[in-house]
Short mmCIF file of C-alpha atoms in Angstrom, two decimals:
data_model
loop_
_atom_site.label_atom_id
_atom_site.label_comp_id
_atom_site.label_asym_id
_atom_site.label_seq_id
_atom_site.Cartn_x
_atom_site.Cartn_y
_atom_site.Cartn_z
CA UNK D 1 128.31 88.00 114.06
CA UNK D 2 129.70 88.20 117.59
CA UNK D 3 127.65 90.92 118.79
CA UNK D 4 124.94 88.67 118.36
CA UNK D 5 126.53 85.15 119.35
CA UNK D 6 124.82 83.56 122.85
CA UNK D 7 127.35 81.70 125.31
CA UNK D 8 126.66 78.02 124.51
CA UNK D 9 124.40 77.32 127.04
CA UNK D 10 122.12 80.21 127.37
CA UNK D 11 121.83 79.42 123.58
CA UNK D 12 119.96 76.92 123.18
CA UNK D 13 116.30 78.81 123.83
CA UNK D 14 117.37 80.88 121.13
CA UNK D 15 118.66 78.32 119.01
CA UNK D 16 115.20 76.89 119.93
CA UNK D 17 113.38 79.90 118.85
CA UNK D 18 115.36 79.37 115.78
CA UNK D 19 113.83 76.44 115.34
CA UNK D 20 110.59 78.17 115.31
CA UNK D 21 111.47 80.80 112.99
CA UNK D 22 112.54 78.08 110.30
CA UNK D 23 110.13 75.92 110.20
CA UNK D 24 107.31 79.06 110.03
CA UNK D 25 109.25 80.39 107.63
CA UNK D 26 109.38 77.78 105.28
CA UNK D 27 106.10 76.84 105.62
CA UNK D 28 104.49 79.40 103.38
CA UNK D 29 103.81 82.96 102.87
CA UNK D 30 103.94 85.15 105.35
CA UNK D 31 105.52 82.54 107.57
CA UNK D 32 108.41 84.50 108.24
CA UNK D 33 105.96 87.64 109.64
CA UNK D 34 103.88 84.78 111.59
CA UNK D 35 107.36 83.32 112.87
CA UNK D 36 108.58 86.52 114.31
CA UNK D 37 105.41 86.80 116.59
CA UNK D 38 106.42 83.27 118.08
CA UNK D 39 106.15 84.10 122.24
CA UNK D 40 109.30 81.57 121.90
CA UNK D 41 111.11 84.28 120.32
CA UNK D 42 109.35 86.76 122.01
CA UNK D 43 110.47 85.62 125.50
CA UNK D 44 114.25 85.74 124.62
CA UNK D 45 116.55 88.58 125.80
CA UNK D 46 117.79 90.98 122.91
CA UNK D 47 120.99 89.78 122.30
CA UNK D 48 119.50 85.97 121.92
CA UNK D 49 116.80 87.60 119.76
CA UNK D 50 119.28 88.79 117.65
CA UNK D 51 121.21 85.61 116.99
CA UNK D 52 117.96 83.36 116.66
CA UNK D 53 116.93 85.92 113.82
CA UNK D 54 120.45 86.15 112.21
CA UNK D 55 120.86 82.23 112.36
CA UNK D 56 117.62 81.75 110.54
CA UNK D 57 118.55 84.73 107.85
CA UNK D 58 121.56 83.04 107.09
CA UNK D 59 120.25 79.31 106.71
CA UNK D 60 117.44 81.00 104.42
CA UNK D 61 120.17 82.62 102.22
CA UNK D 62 121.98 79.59 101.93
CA UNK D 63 119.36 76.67 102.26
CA UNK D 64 120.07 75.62 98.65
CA UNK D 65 123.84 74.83 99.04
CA UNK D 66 123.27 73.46 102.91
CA UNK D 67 120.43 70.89 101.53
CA UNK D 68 123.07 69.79 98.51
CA UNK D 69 125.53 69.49 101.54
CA UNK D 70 123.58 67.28 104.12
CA UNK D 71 122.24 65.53 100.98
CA UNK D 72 125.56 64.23 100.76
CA UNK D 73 125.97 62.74 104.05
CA UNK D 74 122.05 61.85 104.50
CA UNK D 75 120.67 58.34 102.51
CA UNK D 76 117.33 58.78 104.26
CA UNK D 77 115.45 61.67 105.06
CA UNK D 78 115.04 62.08 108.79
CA UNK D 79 111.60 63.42 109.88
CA UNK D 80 111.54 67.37 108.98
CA UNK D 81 112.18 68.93 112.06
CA UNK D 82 115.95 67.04 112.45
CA UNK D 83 116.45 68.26 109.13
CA UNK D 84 115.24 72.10 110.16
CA UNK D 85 118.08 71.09 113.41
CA UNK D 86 120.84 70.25 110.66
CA UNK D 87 120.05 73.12 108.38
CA UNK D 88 120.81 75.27 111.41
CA UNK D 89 123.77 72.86 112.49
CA UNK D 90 125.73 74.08 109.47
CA UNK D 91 124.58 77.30 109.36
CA UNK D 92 125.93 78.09 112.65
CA UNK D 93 129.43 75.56 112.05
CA UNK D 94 129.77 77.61 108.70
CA UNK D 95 128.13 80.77 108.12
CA UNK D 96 128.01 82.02 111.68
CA UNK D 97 131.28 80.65 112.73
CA UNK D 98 130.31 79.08 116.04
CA UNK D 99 132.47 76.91 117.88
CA UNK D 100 131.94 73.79 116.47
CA UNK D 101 131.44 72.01 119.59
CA UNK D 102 128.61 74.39 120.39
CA UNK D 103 127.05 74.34 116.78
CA UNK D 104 126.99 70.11 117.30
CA UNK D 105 125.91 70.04 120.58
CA UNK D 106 123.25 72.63 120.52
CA UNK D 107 121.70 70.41 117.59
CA UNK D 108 121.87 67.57 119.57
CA UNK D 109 120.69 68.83 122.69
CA UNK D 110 117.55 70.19 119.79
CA UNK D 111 116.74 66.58 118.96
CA UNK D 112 116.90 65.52 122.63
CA UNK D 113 114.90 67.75 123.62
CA UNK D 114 112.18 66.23 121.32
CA UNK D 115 111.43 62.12 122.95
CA UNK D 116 109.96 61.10 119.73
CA UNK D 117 113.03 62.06 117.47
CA UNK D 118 115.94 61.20 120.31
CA UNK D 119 116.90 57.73 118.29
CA UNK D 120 118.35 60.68 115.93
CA UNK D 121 120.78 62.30 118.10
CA UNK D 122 123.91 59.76 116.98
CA UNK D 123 122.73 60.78 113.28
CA UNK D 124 123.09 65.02 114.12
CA UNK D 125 126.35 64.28 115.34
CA UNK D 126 127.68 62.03 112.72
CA UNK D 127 126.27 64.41 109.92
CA UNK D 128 127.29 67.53 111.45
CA UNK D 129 130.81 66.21 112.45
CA UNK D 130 131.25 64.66 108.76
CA UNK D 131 131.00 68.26 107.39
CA UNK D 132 133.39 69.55 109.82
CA UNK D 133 135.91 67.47 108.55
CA UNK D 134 134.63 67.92 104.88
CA UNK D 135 133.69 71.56 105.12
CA UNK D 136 130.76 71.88 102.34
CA UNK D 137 131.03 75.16 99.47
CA UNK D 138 128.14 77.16 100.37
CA UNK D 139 127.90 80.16 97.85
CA UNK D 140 127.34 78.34 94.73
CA UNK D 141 124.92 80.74 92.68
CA UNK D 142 123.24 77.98 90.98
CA UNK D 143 122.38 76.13 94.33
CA UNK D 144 121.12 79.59 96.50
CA UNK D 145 118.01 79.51 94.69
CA UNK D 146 115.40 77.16 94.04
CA UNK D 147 116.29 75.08 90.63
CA UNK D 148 112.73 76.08 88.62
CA UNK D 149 113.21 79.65 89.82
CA UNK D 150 117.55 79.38 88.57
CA UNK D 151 115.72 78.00 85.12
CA UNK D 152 113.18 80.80 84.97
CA UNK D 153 115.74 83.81 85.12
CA UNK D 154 118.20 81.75 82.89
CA UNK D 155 115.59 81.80 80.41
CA UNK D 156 114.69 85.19 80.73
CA UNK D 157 117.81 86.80 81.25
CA UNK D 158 120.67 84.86 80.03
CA UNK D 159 123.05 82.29 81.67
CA UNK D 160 125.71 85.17 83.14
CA UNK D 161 122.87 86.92 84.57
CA UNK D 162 120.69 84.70 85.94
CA UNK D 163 124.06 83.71 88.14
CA UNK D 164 124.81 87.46 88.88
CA UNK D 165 121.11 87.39 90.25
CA UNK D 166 121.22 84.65 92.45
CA UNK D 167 124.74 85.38 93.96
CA UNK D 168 122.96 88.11 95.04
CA UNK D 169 120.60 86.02 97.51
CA UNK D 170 123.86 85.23 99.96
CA UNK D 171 124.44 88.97 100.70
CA UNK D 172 123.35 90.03 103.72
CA UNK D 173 121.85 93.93 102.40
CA UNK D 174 122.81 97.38 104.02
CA UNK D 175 119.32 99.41 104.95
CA UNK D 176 117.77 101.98 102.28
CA UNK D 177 115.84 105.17 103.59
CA UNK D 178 113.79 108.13 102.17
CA UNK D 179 113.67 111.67 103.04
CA UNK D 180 110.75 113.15 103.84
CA UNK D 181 113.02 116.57 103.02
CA UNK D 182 115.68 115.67 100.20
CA UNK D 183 117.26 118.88 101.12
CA UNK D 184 118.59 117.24 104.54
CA UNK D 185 120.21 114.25 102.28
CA UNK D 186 123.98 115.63 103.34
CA UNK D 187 122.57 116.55 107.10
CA UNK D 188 121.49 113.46 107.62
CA UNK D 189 123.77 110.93 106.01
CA UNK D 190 126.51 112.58 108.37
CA UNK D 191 124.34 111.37 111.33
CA UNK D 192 123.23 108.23 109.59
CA UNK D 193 126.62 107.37 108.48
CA UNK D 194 125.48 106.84 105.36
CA UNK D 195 125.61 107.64 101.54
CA UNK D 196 123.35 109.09 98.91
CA UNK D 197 122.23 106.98 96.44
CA UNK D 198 120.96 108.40 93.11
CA UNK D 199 117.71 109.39 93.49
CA UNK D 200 118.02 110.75 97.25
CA UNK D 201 117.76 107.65 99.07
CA UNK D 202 120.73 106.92 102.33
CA UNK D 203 121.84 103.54 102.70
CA UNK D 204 123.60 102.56 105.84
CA UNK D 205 125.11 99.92 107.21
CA UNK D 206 124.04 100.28 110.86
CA UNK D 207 122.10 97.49 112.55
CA UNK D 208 119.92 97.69 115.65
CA UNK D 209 116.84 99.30 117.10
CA UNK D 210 115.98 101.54 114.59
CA UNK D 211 114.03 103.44 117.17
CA UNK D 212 117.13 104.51 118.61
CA UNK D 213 118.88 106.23 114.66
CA UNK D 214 118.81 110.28 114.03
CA UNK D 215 116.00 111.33 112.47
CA UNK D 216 113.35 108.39 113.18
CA UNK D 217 111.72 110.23 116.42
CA UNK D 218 111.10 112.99 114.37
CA UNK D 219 109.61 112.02 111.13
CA UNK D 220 112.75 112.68 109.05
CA UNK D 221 112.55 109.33 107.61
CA UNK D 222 111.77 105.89 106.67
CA UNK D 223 113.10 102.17 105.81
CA UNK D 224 112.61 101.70 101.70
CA UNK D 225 114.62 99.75 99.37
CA UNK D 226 116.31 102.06 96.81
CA UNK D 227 114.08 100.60 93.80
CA UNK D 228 110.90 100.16 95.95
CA UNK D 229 111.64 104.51 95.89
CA UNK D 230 111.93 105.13 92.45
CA UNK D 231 108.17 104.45 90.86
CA UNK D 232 106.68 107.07 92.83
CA UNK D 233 109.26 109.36 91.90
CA UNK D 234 108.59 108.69 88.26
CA UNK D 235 104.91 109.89 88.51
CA UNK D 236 106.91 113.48 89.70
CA UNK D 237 103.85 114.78 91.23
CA UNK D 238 103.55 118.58 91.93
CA UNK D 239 102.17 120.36 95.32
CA UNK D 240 98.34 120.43 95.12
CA UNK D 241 98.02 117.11 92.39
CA UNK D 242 96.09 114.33 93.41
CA UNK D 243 97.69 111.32 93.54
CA UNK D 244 96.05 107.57 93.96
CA UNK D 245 98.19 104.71 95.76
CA UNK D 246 96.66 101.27 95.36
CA UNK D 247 97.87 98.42 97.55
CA UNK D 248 99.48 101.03 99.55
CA UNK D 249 100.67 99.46 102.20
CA UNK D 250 103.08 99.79 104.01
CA UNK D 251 103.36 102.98 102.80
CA UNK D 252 106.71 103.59 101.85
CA UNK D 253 105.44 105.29 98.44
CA UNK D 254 102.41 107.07 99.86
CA UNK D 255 104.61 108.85 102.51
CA UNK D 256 106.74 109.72 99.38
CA UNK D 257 104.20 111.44 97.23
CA UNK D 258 102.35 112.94 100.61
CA UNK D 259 106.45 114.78 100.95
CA UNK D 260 106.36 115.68 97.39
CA UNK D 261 103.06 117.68 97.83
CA UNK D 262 100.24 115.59 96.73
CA UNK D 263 96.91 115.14 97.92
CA UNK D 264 97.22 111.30 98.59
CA UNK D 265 94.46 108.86 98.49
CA UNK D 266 96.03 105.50 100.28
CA UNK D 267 94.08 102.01 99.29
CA UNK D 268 94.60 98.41 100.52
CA UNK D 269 92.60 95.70 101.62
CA UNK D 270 94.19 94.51 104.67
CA UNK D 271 92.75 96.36 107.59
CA UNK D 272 96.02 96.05 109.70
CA UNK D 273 98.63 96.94 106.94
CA UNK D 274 96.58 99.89 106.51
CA UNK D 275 96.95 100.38 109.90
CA UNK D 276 100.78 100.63 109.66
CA UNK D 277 100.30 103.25 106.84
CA UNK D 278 98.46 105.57 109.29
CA UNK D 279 101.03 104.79 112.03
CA UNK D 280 104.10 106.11 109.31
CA UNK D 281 102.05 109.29 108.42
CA UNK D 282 101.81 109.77 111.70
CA UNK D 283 105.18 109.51 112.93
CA UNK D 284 106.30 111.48 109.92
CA UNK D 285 103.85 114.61 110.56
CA UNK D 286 102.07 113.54 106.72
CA UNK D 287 98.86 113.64 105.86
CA UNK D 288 96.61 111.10 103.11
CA UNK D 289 93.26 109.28 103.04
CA UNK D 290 93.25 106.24 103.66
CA UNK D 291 90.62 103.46 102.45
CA UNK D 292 90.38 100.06 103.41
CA UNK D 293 89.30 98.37 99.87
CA UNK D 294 90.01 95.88 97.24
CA UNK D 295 91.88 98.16 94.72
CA UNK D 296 90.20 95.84 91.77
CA UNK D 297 86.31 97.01 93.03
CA UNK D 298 86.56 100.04 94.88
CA UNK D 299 83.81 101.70 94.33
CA UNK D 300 84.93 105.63 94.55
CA UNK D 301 83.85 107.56 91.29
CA UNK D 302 86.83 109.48 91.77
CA UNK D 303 89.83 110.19 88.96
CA UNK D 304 93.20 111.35 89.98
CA UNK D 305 96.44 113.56 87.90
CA UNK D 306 98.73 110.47 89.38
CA UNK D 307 98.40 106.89 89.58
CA UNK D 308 100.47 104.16 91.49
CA UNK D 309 99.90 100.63 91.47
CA UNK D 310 102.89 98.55 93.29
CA UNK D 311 100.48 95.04 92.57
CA UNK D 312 100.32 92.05 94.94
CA UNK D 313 103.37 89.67 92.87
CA UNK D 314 105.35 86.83 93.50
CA UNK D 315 108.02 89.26 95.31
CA UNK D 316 110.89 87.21 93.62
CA UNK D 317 112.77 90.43 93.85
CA UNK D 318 112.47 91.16 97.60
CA UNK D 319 114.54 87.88 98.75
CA UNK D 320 117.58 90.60 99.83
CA UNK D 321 115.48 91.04 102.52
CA UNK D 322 112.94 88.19 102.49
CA UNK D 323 114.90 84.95 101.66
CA UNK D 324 112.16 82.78 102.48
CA UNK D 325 110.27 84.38 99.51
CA UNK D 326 112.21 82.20 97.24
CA UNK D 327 111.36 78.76 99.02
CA UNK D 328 107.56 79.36 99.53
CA UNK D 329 106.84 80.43 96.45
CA UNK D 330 105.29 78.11 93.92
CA UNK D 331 105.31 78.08 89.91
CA UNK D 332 101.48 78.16 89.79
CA UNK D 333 102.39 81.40 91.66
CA UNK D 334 103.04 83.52 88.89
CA UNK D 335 100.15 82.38 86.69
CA UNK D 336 97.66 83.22 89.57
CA UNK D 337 99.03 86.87 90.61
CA UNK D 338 99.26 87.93 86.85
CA UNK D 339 95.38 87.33 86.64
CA UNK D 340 95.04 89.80 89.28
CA UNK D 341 97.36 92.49 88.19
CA UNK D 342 95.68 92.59 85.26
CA UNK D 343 92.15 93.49 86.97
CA UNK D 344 94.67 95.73 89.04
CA UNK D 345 96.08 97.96 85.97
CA UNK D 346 92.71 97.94 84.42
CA UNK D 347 91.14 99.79 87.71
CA UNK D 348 94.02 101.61 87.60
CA UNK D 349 93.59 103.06 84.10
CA UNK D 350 89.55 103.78 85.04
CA UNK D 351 90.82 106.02 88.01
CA UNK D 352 93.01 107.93 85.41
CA UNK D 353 91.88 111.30 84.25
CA UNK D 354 92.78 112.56 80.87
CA UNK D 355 96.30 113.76 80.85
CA UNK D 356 96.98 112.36 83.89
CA UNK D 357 100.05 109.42 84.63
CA UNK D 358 100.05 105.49 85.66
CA UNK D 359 103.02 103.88 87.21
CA UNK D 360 102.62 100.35 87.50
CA UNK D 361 105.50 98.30 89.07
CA UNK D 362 105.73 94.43 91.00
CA UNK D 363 108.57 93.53 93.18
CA UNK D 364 109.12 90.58 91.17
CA UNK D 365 111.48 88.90 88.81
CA UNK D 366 109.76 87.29 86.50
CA UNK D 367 108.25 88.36 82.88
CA UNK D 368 104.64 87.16 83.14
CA UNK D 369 104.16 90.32 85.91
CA UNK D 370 105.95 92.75 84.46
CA UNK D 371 106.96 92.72 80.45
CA UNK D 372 104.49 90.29 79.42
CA UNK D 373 101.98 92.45 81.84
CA UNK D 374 102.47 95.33 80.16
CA UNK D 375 102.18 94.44 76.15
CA UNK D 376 98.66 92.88 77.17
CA UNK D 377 97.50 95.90 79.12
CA UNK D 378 98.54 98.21 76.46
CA UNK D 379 96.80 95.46 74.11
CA UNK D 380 93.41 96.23 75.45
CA UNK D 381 93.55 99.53 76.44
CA UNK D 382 92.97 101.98 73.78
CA UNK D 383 94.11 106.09 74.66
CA UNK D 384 96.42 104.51 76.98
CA UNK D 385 100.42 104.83 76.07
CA UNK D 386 104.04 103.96 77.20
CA UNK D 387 105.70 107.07 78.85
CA UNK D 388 109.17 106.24 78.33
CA UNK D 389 111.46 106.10 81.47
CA UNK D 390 114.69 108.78 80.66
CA UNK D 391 118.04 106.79 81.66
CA UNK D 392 118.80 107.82 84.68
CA UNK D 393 115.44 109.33 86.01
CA UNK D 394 114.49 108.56 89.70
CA UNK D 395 117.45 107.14 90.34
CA UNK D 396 117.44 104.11 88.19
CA UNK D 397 120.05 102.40 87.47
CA UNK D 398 121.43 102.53 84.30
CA UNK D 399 121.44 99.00 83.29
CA UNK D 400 117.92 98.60 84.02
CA UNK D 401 116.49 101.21 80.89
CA UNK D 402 115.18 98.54 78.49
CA UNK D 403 114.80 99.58 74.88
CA UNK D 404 110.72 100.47 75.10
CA UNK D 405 111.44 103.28 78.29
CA UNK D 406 110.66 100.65 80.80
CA UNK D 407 112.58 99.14 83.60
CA UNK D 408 113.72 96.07 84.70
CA UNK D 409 115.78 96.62 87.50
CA UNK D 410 117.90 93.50 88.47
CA UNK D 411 119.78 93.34 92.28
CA UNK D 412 122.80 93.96 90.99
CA UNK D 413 122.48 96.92 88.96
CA UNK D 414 123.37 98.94 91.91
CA UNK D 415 126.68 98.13 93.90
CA UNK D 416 125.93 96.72 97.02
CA UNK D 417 122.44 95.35 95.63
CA UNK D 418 118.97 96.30 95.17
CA UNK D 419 115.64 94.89 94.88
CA UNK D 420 114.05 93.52 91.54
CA UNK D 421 111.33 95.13 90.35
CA UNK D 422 109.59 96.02 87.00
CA UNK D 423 108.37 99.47 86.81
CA UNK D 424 106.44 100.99 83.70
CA UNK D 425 104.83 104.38 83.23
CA UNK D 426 101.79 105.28 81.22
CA UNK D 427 100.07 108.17 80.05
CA UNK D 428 96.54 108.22 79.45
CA UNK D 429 95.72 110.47 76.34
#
């Protein structure tokens, strides 16, 4: 992490912007998005940018174990922003390997800086120092993520997984593009320095302005996770289909079945993700309607050969990328976003034609949204059927083929990790 490591005391804005980052980051959805926005953060140079963001990524990925740790050396919880201080005392100490006299005295210059919480500054040091001397286990799979979520995937997949899952949340991932021409996989990977995943995607393990990597000034491709990729190529749309996205954004998949051909219809709600949608087809020289509509009520008469729905979830599987996912989600959570998936799939189904295909797939981990989805949708939905996944097709991995042609990819059923998701396909007689 040196590239990104400030000299100790033109740290402490960014260790201040840090600050930030936490605290809007664990206080709800879409708190890490809000966070980044912070003119605090804003205002830094790159290279402190760069180390308030990394600090906060690692303190996410570990803020199980680092809570069990100050725990330990804390009778009385301080007010919450000296514990937000400590959580990013040890990350630095621990996980970011800075000196520890800058780690300690960055935290308590933090407090300091605060007049109301000052009478705490003798507490930072004492905790902070007592790990030092006690240095804390941090990768314990059972502590990176939050208990009721560890019971939910024990119960669902087994004790061995559920573990292999969560050590999963400590990894910091590699970056995942798509093509828009799979024929320049080799061409580009050379540039990219990167390999070629089943299915077509790169992964790399560069870092930086992406701006600045071969390919993005011209279109050639874009950031997607490696299982986010493979529902849209299960719908294998041919040149001249039409092909409905719902809850498109960002557009990842609708950029994917625009390159494959398709006449693309793009629909979201949210006026500015939509936005970003437009901005990737543009920079990518692809063309697809977009709409800016609630997927559930749109009121378009239209029926397409090819059906995606990626459905609003709890995004359980994205925390690779999005630790905070894991902290701000609730367990009333999953109850509420299954009620809308299913209103989802059943629009979905209505904008089917006869013969044509449904992919429906969530970003999430857990049963209710995906398996338990499913059985209800195909339940109440007569001339609709299962269209068995092949092992192997789109890239999948092979561990993720469950017994009724569906898929429930785990992160590590690919080396080096992936994203969770659920991903079923439907035909519609």
């Amino acid at each position: 992490m040196s590239e990104t490591q400030p000299n100790d005391k033109a740290g402490l804005p960014a260790r201040a912007a840090a600050l930030d980052l936490l605290t809007a980051a664990l206080g709800g959805r879409a708190g890490m998005d809000e966070g980044l926005s912070h003119p605090a953060l804003a205002a830094l140079d790159g290279r402190d940018r760069a180390f308030a963001r990394a600090l906060v990524m690692a303190t996410l990925r570990h803020l199980g174990p680092i809570d069990s740790a100050l725990q330990s050396k804390v009778k009385k919880a301080p007010p919450d922003k000296v514990v937000q201080v400590l959580r990013l005392g040890v990350a630095q100490a621990f996980l970011l390997k800075t000196p520890v006299h800058a780690a300690v005295g960055a935290s308590v210059d933090l407090v300091a800086q605060d007049k109301g919480l000052q009478m705490f500054k003798g507490l930072v040091n004492a905790v902070l120092r007592g790990l030092v001397r006690e240095p804390p286990a941090l990768d314990d799979p059972e502590l990176l993520a939050p208990s009721w979520l560890y019971a939910r995937w024990r119960a669902a997949f087994g004790a061995d997984e559920a573990r292999k899952i969560a050590a999963a949340i400590a990894v910091e991932p590699a970056t995942d593009l798509s093509l828009k021409d799979p024929a320049r996989a080799a061409e580009l990977a050379a540039a990219l320095e990167a390999q070629v995943l089943p299915g077509g995607s790169l992964r790399t393990a560069r870092r930086g302005d992406l701006s600045t990597w071969p390919g993005f000034a011209e279109g050639a491709w874009w950031v997607q996770d490696a299982s986010a990729a493979i529902p849209a190529r299960l719908l294998a749309v041919q040149p001249g289909e039409s092909a409905l996205d719902l809850c498109a954004a960002p557009g990842g998949k609708t950029l994917q079945l625009a390159a494959a051909g398709a006449q693309v219809t793009a629909v979201d709600r949210a006026p500015v993700r939509l936005k970003r949608v437009g901005e990737n087809l543009a920079r990518t020289g692809l063309a697809a309607e977009t709409v800016t509509s609630d997927a559930a009520i749109w009121s378009d008469r239209r029926t397409f050969d090819a059906v995606l729905l990626d459905a609003p979830c709890s995004a359980t599987g994205t925390f690779r990328r999005h630790p905070d996912v894991l902290w701000a989600a609730k367990p009333s959570d999953v109850a509420g976003l299954a009620a809308v998936q299913s209103k989802l799939l059943d629009a979905a189904a209505r904008r089917t034609k006869s013969g044509g295909r449904l992919v429906y797939c969530v970003c999430s981990l857990e049963p209710e949204e995906g398996e338990g989805q499913v059985a209800a949708f195909l339940g109440r939905t007569p001339g609709v059927t299962l269209d068995p996944i092949a092992a192997g097709e789109g890239g999948a991995p092979a561990a993720s083929l469950r017994p009724d042609g569906t898929l429930r990819i785990l992160p590590h059923h690919t080396e080096g990790g992936t994203d969770g998701f659920y991903v079923a396909r439907f035909r519609k007689a």
